[in-house]
Short mmCIF file of C-alpha atoms in Angstrom, two decimals:
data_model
loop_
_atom_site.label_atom_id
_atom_site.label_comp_id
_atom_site.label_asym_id
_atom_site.label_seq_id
_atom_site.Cartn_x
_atom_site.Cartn_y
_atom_site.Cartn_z
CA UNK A 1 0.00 0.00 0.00
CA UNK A 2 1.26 3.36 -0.29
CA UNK A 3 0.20 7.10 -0.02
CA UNK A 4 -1.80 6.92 -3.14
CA UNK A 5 -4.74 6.76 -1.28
CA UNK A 6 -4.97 9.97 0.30
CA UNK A 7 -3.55 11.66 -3.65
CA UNK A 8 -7.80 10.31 -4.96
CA UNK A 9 -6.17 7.29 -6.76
CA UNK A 10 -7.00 3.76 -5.84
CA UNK A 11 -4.60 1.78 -3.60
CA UNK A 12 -4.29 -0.41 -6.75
CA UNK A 13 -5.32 0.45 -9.99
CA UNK A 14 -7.67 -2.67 -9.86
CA UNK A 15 -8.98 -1.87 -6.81
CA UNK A 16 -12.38 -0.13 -7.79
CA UNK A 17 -13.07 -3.53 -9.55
CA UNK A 18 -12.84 -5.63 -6.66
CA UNK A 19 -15.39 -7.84 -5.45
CA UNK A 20 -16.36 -8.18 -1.68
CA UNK A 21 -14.43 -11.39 -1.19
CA UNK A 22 -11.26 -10.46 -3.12
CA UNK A 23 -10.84 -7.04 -0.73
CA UNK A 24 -10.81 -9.48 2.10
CA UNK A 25 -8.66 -11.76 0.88
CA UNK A 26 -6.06 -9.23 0.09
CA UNK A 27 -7.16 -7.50 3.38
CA UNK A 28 -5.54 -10.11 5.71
CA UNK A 29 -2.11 -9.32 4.63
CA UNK A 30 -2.25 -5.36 5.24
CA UNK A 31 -0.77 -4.07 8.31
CA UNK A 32 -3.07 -1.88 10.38
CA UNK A 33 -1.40 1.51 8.97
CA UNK A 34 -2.38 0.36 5.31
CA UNK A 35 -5.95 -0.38 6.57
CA UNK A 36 -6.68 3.11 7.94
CA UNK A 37 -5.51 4.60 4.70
CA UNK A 38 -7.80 2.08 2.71
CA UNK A 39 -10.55 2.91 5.05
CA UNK A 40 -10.15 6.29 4.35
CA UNK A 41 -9.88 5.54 0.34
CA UNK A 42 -13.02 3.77 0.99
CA UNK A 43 -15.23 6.33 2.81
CA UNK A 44 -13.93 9.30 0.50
CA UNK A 45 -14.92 7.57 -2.76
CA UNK A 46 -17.90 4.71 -3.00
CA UNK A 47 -18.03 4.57 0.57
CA UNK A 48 -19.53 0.93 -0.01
CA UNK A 49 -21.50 0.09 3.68
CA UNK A 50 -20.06 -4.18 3.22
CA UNK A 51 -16.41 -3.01 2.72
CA UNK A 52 -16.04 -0.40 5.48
CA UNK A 53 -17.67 -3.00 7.80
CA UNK A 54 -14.98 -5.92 6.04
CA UNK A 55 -11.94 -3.69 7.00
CA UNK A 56 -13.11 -2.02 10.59
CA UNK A 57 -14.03 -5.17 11.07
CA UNK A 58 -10.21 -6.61 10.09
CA UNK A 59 -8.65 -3.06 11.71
CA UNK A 60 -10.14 -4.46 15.14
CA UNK A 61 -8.78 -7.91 14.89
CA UNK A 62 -5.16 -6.27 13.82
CA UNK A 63 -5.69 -3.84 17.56
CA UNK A 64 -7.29 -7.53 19.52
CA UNK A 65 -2.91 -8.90 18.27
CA UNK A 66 -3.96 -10.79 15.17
CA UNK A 67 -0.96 -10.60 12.57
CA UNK A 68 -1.34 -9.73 8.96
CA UNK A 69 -0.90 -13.01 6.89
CA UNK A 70 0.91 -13.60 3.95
CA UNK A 71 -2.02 -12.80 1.68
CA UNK A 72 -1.30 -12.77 -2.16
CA UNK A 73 -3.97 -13.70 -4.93
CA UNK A 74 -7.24 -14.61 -4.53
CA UNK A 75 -7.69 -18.37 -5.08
CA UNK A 76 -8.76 -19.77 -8.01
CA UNK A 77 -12.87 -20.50 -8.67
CA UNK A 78 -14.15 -23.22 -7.33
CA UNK A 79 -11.23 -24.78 -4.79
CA UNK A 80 -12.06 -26.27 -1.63
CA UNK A 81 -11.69 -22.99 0.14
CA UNK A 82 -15.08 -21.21 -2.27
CA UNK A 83 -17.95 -22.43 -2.34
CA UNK A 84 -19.41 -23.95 -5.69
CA UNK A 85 -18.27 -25.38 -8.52
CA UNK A 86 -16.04 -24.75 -10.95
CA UNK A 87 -17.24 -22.58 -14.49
CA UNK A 88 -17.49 -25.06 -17.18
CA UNK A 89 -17.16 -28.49 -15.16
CA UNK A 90 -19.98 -29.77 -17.79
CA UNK A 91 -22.43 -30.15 -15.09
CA UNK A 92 -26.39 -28.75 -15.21
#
């Protein structure tokens, strides 16, 4: 994360395309510094109601000692850790 946040760009250039579940994803690995400045990304531009509560939510864990983890991409459709099956697997 850097200081882009608080300059009216997106904290990643993808970011406004995010879904719900890919912001938390990539929310466990931020420290609680990087949070706050997302947060304040957040409330300054869509303001979306689920992701403020997602990262306050994650911000509080961060203050209770949880760590960041070592985050990274989302996980592929359809693995044991989502729900669903895979696009295409032929079934109706």
């Amino acid at each position: 994360m850097t200081d882009q946040t608080s300059s009216g760009r997106p904290p990643t250039p993808d970011y406004p395309a995010l879904s719900l579940g890919d912001i938390a994803h990539r929310a466990r690995s931020l420290s609680a510094a990087d949070l706050e400045r997302l947060l304040a990304y957040e409330r300054g531009h869509a303001s979306r109601a689920p992701v403020l509560d997602l990262l306050t939510a994650r911000l509080a864990q961060l203050e209770a000692g949880r760590e960041p983890s070592s985050g990274g991409a989302a996980p592929p459709r359809g693995t044991p850790r989502e729900s669903g099956r895979p696009e295409g697997d032929g079934r109706s």
